[in-house]
Short mmCIF file of C-alpha atoms and ligand atoms in Angstrom, two decimals:
data_model
loop_
_atom_site.label_atom_id
_atom_site.label_comp_id
_atom_site.label_asym_id
_atom_site.label_seq_id
_atom_site.Cartn_x
_atom_site.Cartn_y
_atom_site.Cartn_z
CA UNK J 1 -3.07 15.36 -18.83
CA UNK J 2 0.63 16.28 -19.39
CA UNK J 3 1.62 19.55 -17.66
CA UNK J 4 2.55 22.20 -20.18
CA UNK J 5 6.58 22.93 -19.89
CA UNK J 6 7.58 19.65 -18.25
CA UNK J 7 10.65 18.22 -19.49
CA UNK J 8 10.12 14.87 -21.29
CA UNK J 9 12.58 12.02 -20.69
CA UNK J 10 14.95 10.38 -23.42
CA UNK J 11 13.50 7.01 -22.31
CA UNK J 12 10.58 7.22 -24.75
CA UNK J 13 8.16 5.00 -22.73
CA UNK J 14 8.32 7.27 -19.81
CA UNK J 15 6.61 9.99 -21.89
CA UNK J 16 3.41 8.06 -22.75
CA UNK J 17 0.45 9.48 -20.76
CA UNK J 18 -0.49 5.97 -19.69
CA UNK J 19 2.69 4.88 -18.03
CA UNK J 20 2.84 4.69 -14.11
CA UNK J 21 6.44 5.84 -14.15
CA UNK J 22 6.91 9.14 -15.98
CA UNK J 23 9.92 11.31 -14.98
CA UNK J 24 7.76 12.84 -12.44
CA UNK J 25 7.52 9.75 -10.34
CA UNK J 26 10.87 8.26 -10.08
CA UNK J 27 10.07 5.64 -7.56
CA UNK J 28 12.74 3.33 -5.94
CA UNK J 29 12.82 -0.39 -5.75
CA UNK J 30 15.31 -3.29 -5.65
CA UNK J 31 15.98 -5.36 -8.82
CA UNK J 32 18.19 -7.54 -10.63
CA UNK J 33 18.10 -9.21 -14.19
CA UNK J 34 15.83 -12.18 -14.27
CA UNK J 35 17.32 -15.63 -14.48
CA UNK J 36 20.79 -14.16 -13.16
CA UNK J 37 22.57 -14.58 -9.95
CA UNK J 38 23.27 -10.86 -9.77
CA UNK J 39 23.30 -9.20 -6.42
CA UNK J 40 19.91 -7.19 -6.01
CA UNK J 41 20.47 -3.42 -6.06
CA UNK J 42 18.49 -0.20 -5.95
CA UNK J 43 16.96 1.01 -9.09
CA UNK J 44 14.49 3.47 -10.30
CA UNK J 45 11.35 2.89 -12.42
CA UNK J 46 11.23 5.11 -15.56
CA UNK J 47 8.63 4.21 -18.23
CA UNK J 48 8.83 0.40 -18.99
CA UNK J 49 12.62 0.41 -17.84
CA UNK J 50 14.42 0.28 -14.56
CA UNK J 51 17.47 2.42 -14.24
CA UNK J 52 20.31 1.13 -12.07
CA UNK J 53 21.22 3.54 -9.31
CA UNK J 54 24.78 2.06 -9.63
CA UNK J 55 24.98 4.26 -12.80
CA UNK J 56 25.18 7.25 -10.47
CA UNK J 57 27.94 5.61 -8.24
CA UNK J 58 25.19 5.05 -5.71
CA UNK J 59 25.82 1.48 -4.10
CA UNK J 60 22.44 0.79 -2.11
CA UNK J 61 23.22 -2.86 -1.18
CA UNK J 62 20.24 -5.48 -1.34
CA UNK J 63 17.82 -3.15 0.37
CA UNK J 64 17.09 0.41 0.35
CA UNK J 65 17.03 0.86 4.24
CA UNK J 66 20.22 3.12 4.01
CA UNK J 67 18.79 5.24 1.28
CA UNK J 68 15.42 5.45 3.50
CA UNK J 69 17.53 6.57 6.67
CA UNK J 70 19.33 9.41 4.61
CA UNK J 71 16.29 11.65 5.01
CA UNK J 72 14.55 14.22 2.89
CA UNK J 73 17.42 16.55 1.87
CA UNK J 74 19.32 13.62 0.61
CA UNK J 75 16.17 12.20 -1.30
CA UNK J 76 15.52 15.58 -2.77
CA UNK J 77 19.12 15.89 -4.11
CA UNK J 78 19.03 12.43 -5.44
CA UNK J 79 15.61 13.32 -7.28
CA UNK J 80 17.27 16.46 -9.02
CA UNK J 81 20.33 14.36 -10.16
CA UNK J 82 17.95 11.53 -11.47
CA UNK J 83 15.61 14.16 -13.17
CA UNK J 84 18.73 15.67 -15.03
CA UNK J 85 20.19 12.20 -15.85
CA UNK J 86 16.91 10.79 -17.19
CA UNK J 87 15.84 14.22 -19.14
CA UNK J 88 18.99 15.72 -20.76
CA UNK J 89 19.20 14.10 -24.16
CA UNK J 90 22.85 14.53 -23.93
CA UNK J 91 23.11 12.05 -21.07
CA UNK J 92 21.22 9.46 -22.97
CA UNK J 93 24.47 7.96 -24.48
CA UNK J 94 26.21 7.72 -21.08
CA UNK J 95 23.18 6.11 -19.17
CA UNK J 96 21.11 4.15 -21.69
CA UNK J 97 23.47 1.07 -20.89
CA UNK J 98 22.20 1.28 -17.36
CA UNK J 99 18.66 0.66 -18.08
CA UNK J 100 17.00 -2.80 -17.83
CA UNK J 101 13.62 -3.60 -19.38
CA UNK J 102 11.07 -4.01 -16.44
CA UNK J 103 9.94 -7.35 -18.24
CA UNK J 104 13.43 -8.56 -17.72
CA UNK J 105 13.73 -7.52 -14.11
CA UNK J 106 13.29 -9.61 -11.06
CA UNK J 107 11.79 -7.34 -8.15
CA UNK J 108 12.35 -7.63 -4.56
CA UNK J 109 10.78 -6.36 -1.41
CA UNK J 110 12.56 -3.00 -1.53
CA UNK J 111 13.41 -2.49 2.08
CA UNK J 112 14.18 -4.89 4.99
CA UNK J 113 11.17 -4.43 7.09
CA UNK J 114 11.96 -4.44 10.74
CA UNK J 115 8.55 -3.75 12.08
CA UNK J 116 5.07 -3.72 10.46
CA UNK J 117 1.97 -2.34 12.11
CA UNK J 118 -1.37 -1.77 10.46
CA UNK J 119 -3.86 1.02 11.12
CA UNK J 120 -7.59 1.26 10.88
CA UNK J 121 -7.94 4.70 9.28
CA UNK J 122 -10.67 3.81 6.79
CA UNK J 123 -13.78 5.09 8.37
CA UNK J 124 -16.01 3.79 5.73
CA UNK J 125 -14.55 0.37 6.01
CA UNK J 126 -14.73 0.52 9.96
CA UNK J 127 -18.35 1.57 9.52
CA UNK J 128 -19.28 -1.17 7.07
CA UNK J 129 -17.60 -3.79 9.13
CA UNK J 130 -18.74 -2.45 12.55
CA UNK J 131 -22.53 -2.38 11.17
CA UNK J 132 -22.33 -6.16 10.57
CA UNK J 133 -21.78 -6.64 14.35
CA UNK J 134 -23.29 -3.69 15.82
CA UNK J 135 -26.08 -2.23 13.61
CA UNK J 136 -26.86 0.55 16.11
CA UNK J 137 -23.52 1.65 16.75
CA UNK J 138 -21.13 0.70 14.21
CA UNK J 139 -18.05 2.74 15.23
CA UNK J 140 -16.69 1.92 18.65
CA UNK J 141 -16.27 4.86 21.07
CA UNK J 142 -12.56 5.16 20.56
CA UNK J 143 -12.56 5.51 16.81
CA UNK J 144 -12.83 9.11 16.32
CA UNK J 145 -10.26 9.78 19.12
CA UNK J 146 -7.48 7.45 18.69
CA UNK J 147 -5.87 6.15 15.33
CA UNK J 148 -6.50 2.44 15.96
CA UNK J 149 -3.81 -0.15 15.03
CA UNK J 150 -2.00 -3.51 15.76
CA UNK J 151 1.27 -5.05 15.30
CA UNK J 152 1.65 -7.08 12.33
CA UNK J 153 4.23 -9.46 11.15
CA UNK J 154 7.12 -8.05 9.30
CA UNK J 155 8.66 -11.43 8.17
CA UNK J 156 5.68 -12.47 5.61
CA UNK J 157 5.57 -9.07 4.01
CA UNK J 158 6.24 -10.31 0.21
CA UNK J 159 6.54 -8.39 -2.92
CA UNK J 160 4.03 -8.59 -5.76
CA UNK J 161 4.04 -11.68 -7.70
CA UNK J 162 4.67 -13.95 -4.69
CA UNK J 163 2.01 -16.74 -4.41
CA UNK J 164 -0.12 -16.76 -1.43
CA UNK J 165 -0.85 -20.14 0.13
CA UNK J 166 -4.25 -20.35 1.75
CA UNK J 167 -3.66 -20.59 5.37
CA UNK J 168 -4.63 -23.62 7.59
CA UNK J 169 -6.01 -22.51 11.13
CA UNK J 170 -8.49 -22.91 13.84
CA UNK J 171 -11.82 -22.02 13.07
CA UNK J 172 -15.25 -22.50 14.85
CA UNK J 173 -18.74 -22.15 12.94
CA UNK J 174 -21.18 -20.28 15.14
CA UNK J 175 -23.28 -23.46 15.66
CA UNK J 176 -20.46 -25.90 16.07
CA UNK J 177 -19.90 -27.40 19.53
CA UNK J 178 -16.05 -27.10 19.04
CA UNK J 179 -13.49 -25.61 16.67
CA UNK J 180 -11.49 -27.56 14.11
CA UNK J 181 -8.49 -27.09 12.14
CA UNK J 182 -8.16 -26.87 8.35
CA UNK J 183 -8.10 -24.70 5.43
CA UNK J 184 -9.36 -21.24 5.88
CA UNK J 185 -12.81 -20.91 3.98
CA UNK J 186 -13.23 -17.31 3.98
CA UNK J 187 -10.01 -15.97 2.66
CA UNK J 188 -10.38 -12.09 1.78
CA UNK J 189 -8.03 -9.23 0.71
CA UNK J 190 -7.71 -5.75 2.11
CA UNK J 191 -7.14 -2.60 -0.01
CA UNK J 192 -4.51 -0.52 1.70
CA UNK J 193 -1.42 1.73 1.31
CA UNK J 194 1.78 1.05 2.94
CA UNK J 195 4.03 3.75 4.21
CA UNK J 196 7.80 3.25 4.20
CA UNK J 197 9.53 5.01 7.31
CA UNK J 198 12.73 6.93 6.45
CA UNK J 199 14.90 8.30 9.40
CA UNK J 200 13.53 6.69 12.66
CA UNK J 201 12.90 8.56 15.94
CA UNK J 202 14.90 7.83 18.94
CA UNK J 203 13.29 5.59 21.76
CA UNK J 204 11.53 7.65 24.08
CA UNK J 205 11.37 10.75 21.65
CA UNK J 206 8.04 11.13 19.89
CA UNK J 207 8.08 12.32 16.21
CA UNK J 208 5.53 14.98 16.88
CA UNK J 209 2.84 15.84 14.44
CA UNK J 210 4.60 18.88 12.79
CA UNK J 211 7.77 16.95 11.90
CA UNK J 212 6.00 13.56 11.36
CA UNK J 213 6.34 13.43 7.56
CA UNK J 214 10.25 13.88 7.76
CA UNK J 215 10.10 10.31 8.93
CA UNK J 216 8.15 8.92 5.83
CA UNK J 217 10.29 7.88 2.81
CA UNK J 218 7.39 6.68 0.47
CA UNK J 219 4.33 4.88 -0.33
CA UNK J 220 3.41 1.38 -1.60
CA UNK J 221 0.31 -0.50 -2.38
CA UNK J 222 -0.40 -2.98 0.34
CA UNK J 223 -2.87 -6.11 0.37
CA UNK J 224 -3.41 -7.32 3.83
CA UNK J 225 -4.59 -10.89 3.11
CA UNK J 226 -6.98 -11.88 6.00
CA UNK J 227 -8.71 -15.24 6.79
CA UNK J 228 -11.88 -14.04 8.07
CA UNK J 229 -12.88 -17.42 9.63
CA UNK J 230 -9.68 -17.65 11.61
CA UNK J 231 -9.94 -13.99 12.60
CA UNK J 232 -13.42 -14.35 13.98
CA UNK J 233 -12.55 -17.30 16.25
CA UNK J 234 -9.19 -15.85 17.39
CA UNK J 235 -9.40 -11.98 17.57
CA UNK J 236 -10.92 -11.56 21.09
CA UNK J 237 -9.64 -10.14 23.39
CA UNK J 238 -6.17 -9.46 21.74
CA UNK J 239 -6.83 -8.78 18.08
CA UNK J 240 -5.78 -10.34 14.82
CA UNK J 241 -2.93 -12.83 14.91
CA UNK J 242 -2.54 -15.89 12.45
CA UNK J 243 -5.59 -14.53 10.50
CA UNK J 244 -3.37 -11.98 8.83
CA UNK J 245 0.39 -12.98 9.53
CA UNK J 246 0.55 -15.65 6.86
CA UNK J 247 1.17 -12.96 4.12
CA UNK J 248 1.05 -9.17 3.44
CA UNK J 249 1.73 -8.27 -0.29
CA UNK J 250 3.20 -4.82 -1.25
CA UNK J 251 4.14 -3.28 -4.66
CA UNK J 252 7.88 -3.24 -5.50
CA UNK J 253 8.16 0.58 -6.14
CA UNK J 254 8.17 3.12 -3.42
CA UNK J 255 6.55 6.22 -4.64
CA UNK J 256 8.35 9.03 -2.65
CA UNK J 257 6.35 12.03 -0.87
CA UNK J 258 8.20 14.35 -3.27
CA UNK J 259 6.52 12.70 -6.19
CA UNK J 260 3.27 12.74 -4.40
CA UNK J 261 3.37 16.37 -3.45
CA UNK J 262 1.01 17.59 -6.18
CA UNK J 263 -1.58 15.08 -4.94
CA UNK J 264 -2.05 16.35 -1.49
CA UNK J 265 -5.35 17.43 -0.35
CA UNK J 266 -7.18 18.58 2.83
CA UNK J 267 -7.50 16.09 5.65
CA UNK J 268 -10.77 14.04 5.97
CA UNK J 269 -13.51 16.71 6.70
CA UNK J 270 -15.05 16.15 10.21
CA UNK J 271 -18.42 17.10 10.72
CA UNK J 272 -19.75 19.15 13.73
CA UNK J 273 -20.47 16.14 15.95
CA UNK J 274 -16.74 14.69 15.54
CA UNK J 275 -14.32 15.43 18.21
CA UNK J 276 -11.48 17.78 17.46
CA UNK J 277 -8.24 15.72 17.33
CA UNK J 278 -6.39 15.94 20.81
CA UNK J 279 -3.55 18.50 20.76
CA UNK J 280 -0.71 15.91 19.87
CA UNK J 281 -2.63 14.96 16.73
CA UNK J 282 -3.63 18.49 15.86
CA UNK J 283 -1.76 20.69 13.35
CA UNK J 284 -3.38 23.09 11.19
CA UNK J 285 -1.15 22.70 8.13
CA UNK J 286 -1.86 18.88 8.42
CA UNK J 287 -5.64 19.65 8.54
CA UNK J 288 -5.29 21.73 5.41
CA UNK J 289 -3.11 19.51 3.24
CA UNK J 290 -2.23 16.46 5.07
CA UNK J 291 -4.43 14.11 2.93
CA UNK J 292 -3.22 12.47 -0.08
CA UNK J 293 -5.45 11.64 -3.16
CA UNK J 294 -4.03 8.25 -4.00
CA UNK J 295 -6.61 6.31 -6.04
CA UNK J 296 -6.28 2.38 -5.81
CA UNK J 297 -8.41 -0.28 -7.56
CA UNK J 298 -8.69 -3.98 -6.97
CA UNK J 299 -9.23 -6.37 -9.68
CA UNK J 300 -9.81 -10.27 -9.81
CA UNK J 301 -8.87 -12.86 -12.30
CA UNK J 302 -9.93 -16.38 -11.67
CA UNK J 303 -8.25 -19.40 -13.19
CA UNK J 304 -11.41 -19.94 -15.31
CA UNK J 305 -11.37 -16.33 -16.43
CA UNK J 306 -7.70 -16.63 -17.37
CA UNK J 307 -8.44 -19.78 -19.41
CA UNK J 308 -11.25 -18.20 -21.29
CA UNK J 309 -8.94 -15.12 -21.99
CA UNK J 310 -11.29 -12.78 -19.97
CA UNK J 311 -9.56 -9.56 -18.52
CA UNK J 312 -9.37 -9.16 -14.85
CA UNK J 313 -12.66 -7.85 -13.50
CA UNK J 314 -12.62 -4.59 -11.26
CA UNK J 315 -14.07 -5.23 -7.91
CA UNK J 316 -13.77 -1.75 -6.34
CA UNK J 317 -11.97 1.64 -6.47
CA UNK J 318 -11.32 3.95 -3.76
CA UNK J 319 -8.97 6.81 -2.43
CA UNK J 320 -6.85 7.46 0.40
CA UNK J 321 -8.51 10.85 0.70
CA UNK J 322 -11.27 8.90 2.59
CA UNK J 323 -8.95 8.05 5.45
CA UNK J 324 -10.17 9.43 8.80
CA UNK J 325 -6.49 10.08 10.02
CA UNK J 326 -3.74 11.53 8.10
CA UNK J 327 -0.35 9.90 7.56
CA UNK J 328 1.20 12.42 9.91
CA UNK J 329 -1.32 11.69 12.52
CA UNK J 330 -0.43 7.87 12.13
CA UNK J 331 3.11 8.52 12.83
CA UNK J 332 2.71 11.10 15.62
CA UNK J 333 0.31 8.61 17.26
CA UNK J 334 2.42 5.60 17.05
CA UNK J 335 5.52 7.43 18.44
CA UNK J 336 3.58 9.18 21.07
CA UNK J 337 4.36 6.74 23.56
CA UNK J 338 8.00 7.01 22.96
CA UNK J 339 8.10 3.97 20.69
CA UNK J 340 10.88 4.19 18.17
CA UNK J 341 10.21 3.79 14.46
CA UNK J 342 13.21 2.68 12.44
CA UNK J 343 14.24 2.85 8.73
CA UNK J 344 12.31 0.40 6.59
CA UNK J 345 9.31 -0.03 9.04
CA UNK J 346 6.28 -0.38 7.14
CA UNK J 347 2.87 1.19 8.44
CA UNK J 348 -0.38 -0.08 6.76
CA UNK J 349 -3.27 2.35 6.37
CA UNK J 350 -5.81 -0.12 7.07
CA UNK J 351 -8.55 -1.00 4.63
CA UNK J 352 -9.43 1.89 2.55
CA UNK J 353 -13.06 1.84 1.43
CA UNK J 354 -15.17 4.55 -0.22
CA UNK J 355 -18.63 5.79 0.96
CA UNK J 356 -20.40 4.03 -1.87
CA UNK J 357 -20.72 0.11 -2.38
CA UNK J 358 -18.27 0.31 -5.48
CA UNK J 359 -15.70 1.43 -2.97
CA UNK J 360 -15.73 -1.52 -0.81
CA UNK J 361 -12.01 -2.48 0.13
CA UNK J 362 -12.58 -6.11 1.03
CA UNK J 363 -14.63 -9.11 0.09
CA UNK J 364 -16.22 -8.92 3.39
CA UNK J 365 -17.93 -5.65 2.68
CA UNK J 366 -18.67 -6.52 -1.11
CA UNK J 367 -20.51 -9.72 -0.27
CA UNK J 368 -21.83 -8.68 3.08
CA UNK J 369 -19.83 -11.09 4.88
CA UNK J 370 -20.41 -13.70 2.21
CA UNK J 371 -24.07 -13.51 2.25
CA UNK J 372 -24.48 -11.95 -1.21
CA UNK J 373 -21.86 -13.41 -3.62
CA UNK J 374 -20.59 -11.17 -6.44
CA UNK J 375 -20.78 -12.25 -9.96
CA UNK J 376 -17.81 -12.67 -12.26
CA UNK J 377 -17.38 -12.30 -15.99
CA UNK J 378 -17.75 -15.84 -17.19
CA UNK J 379 -20.48 -16.72 -14.75
CA UNK J 380 -18.60 -17.67 -11.67
CA UNK J 381 -19.86 -16.48 -8.05
CA UNK J 382 -17.56 -15.33 -5.20
CA UNK J 383 -18.43 -15.00 -1.51
CA UNK J 384 -14.41 -15.21 -0.78
CA UNK J 385 -11.39 -15.94 -2.55
CA UNK J 386 -10.98 -19.42 -4.22
CA UNK J 387 -7.83 -21.26 -5.13
CA UNK J 388 -6.42 -20.01 -8.58
CA UNK J 389 -7.63 -16.41 -7.86
CA UNK J 390 -5.36 -13.80 -8.87
CA UNK J 391 -5.76 -10.58 -6.82
CA UNK J 392 -4.33 -7.51 -8.45
CA UNK J 393 -4.21 -4.00 -6.65
CA UNK J 394 -3.25 -1.01 -8.67
CA UNK J 395 -2.95 2.58 -7.70
CA UNK J 396 -2.61 5.95 -9.52
CA UNK J 397 -2.77 9.68 -8.93
CA UNK J 398 -4.57 11.78 -11.20
CA UNK J 399 -5.28 15.61 -11.19
CA UNK J 400 -6.11 18.09 -13.76
CA UNK J 401 -2.91 19.94 -14.89
CA UNK J 402 -0.49 17.41 -13.53
CA UNK J 403 1.24 14.61 -15.07
CA UNK J 404 -0.37 11.28 -13.66
CA UNK J 405 1.70 8.82 -11.68
CA UNK J 406 1.22 5.30 -10.69
CA UNK J 407 2.51 2.55 -8.32
CA UNK J 408 2.58 -0.50 -10.63
CA UNK J 409 0.78 -3.29 -9.00
CA UNK J 410 0.56 -5.54 -5.73
CA UNK J 411 -0.66 -8.92 -7.16
CA UNK J 412 -0.95 -12.46 -5.56
CA UNK J 413 -2.26 -15.82 -6.78
CA UNK J 414 -3.89 -17.86 -4.26
CA UNK J 415 -2.41 -21.32 -3.90
CA UNK J 416 -4.09 -24.23 -2.30
CA UNK J 417 -3.67 -25.00 1.48
CA UNK J 418 -0.96 -27.33 2.36
CA UNK J 419 -2.47 -30.76 3.07
CA UNK J 420 -2.56 -31.59 6.85
CA1 LIG K 1 -5.67 -4.54 7.59
#
């Protein structure tokens, strides 16, 4: 529902209630016109258009790391200037020539990701996965004390639309005498959000829970592709390695915390049995409104479905509200040992699943580890992903009385493994 009194944009498509990119959003990305050799540069999504930041004299270069490093006062100022430029009808004549239709734009990974770490903050996901291995005690004893994470691979973070080649790897069936090497058979996705770091913290100087969000530029959708059979064989004792480092897909538009401000909510409500966060993770303001109600959906379109002109099937929907740890707690924890985050670093939320089966954030949960395949429109069944499957993640924030904003999508087509 459109908030009464809000200023519309002179970019007509931005006033469509269904758009992900109304003037209240203004997410940043990197683009160039398709089919050209233009230098990639910073832009802002507005309706079905991309607004070139060069129109404001802002030369970002081929990634947004400098803009990310600039910090919140600079982002707020730029947001003000953009809001004025894209709402004042008198500016339309001057700025219209700096719009490129989204359909004609090639989009890139918006920041150079120096480091990528992935958390495990989705308690319903941790519970569902844990239950498969430890039915009596699904959550490990550390879960409610420490925001669990591991270091991922930054070089294979790819932008939406990049095909994902099924990885080859070492796997071992439980009843096999020895492992073999070949295409992963249990390829999966994980529904996550990615948090893009703005100004970093100096080595040896923790960010601290109260100032943690000053270090966060914005949010993208993130699909942490996972090969479950490779993972099962390799993960002990040091955690995931090649099962996840072959690709991580993110959406091209960084939705800023300024745009997400209306969608803040209380942190996950702990029950009486849950421990209080340790002091370095405890902040009253963060508990009251450190959550973000960001809804995300996963859809699947198989090659057969596309040939039959069937629309993508909705697999699940969930919200980051259900994250056990807040974004500020993730940043405070990761820097608590003195580790320095840097502009452009990416923190994954971990799989966000909801409390009910329709909120399962991975095929692993959706199909009970492959034991109960799901049915797709058109008659196919899926235990895990097959070649030709197009996996599409979407995200949107909706709240009564506020203009809805969206994230666009993070999509990837599964390609066959390279032959050995
Ligand atoms: Ca993950």
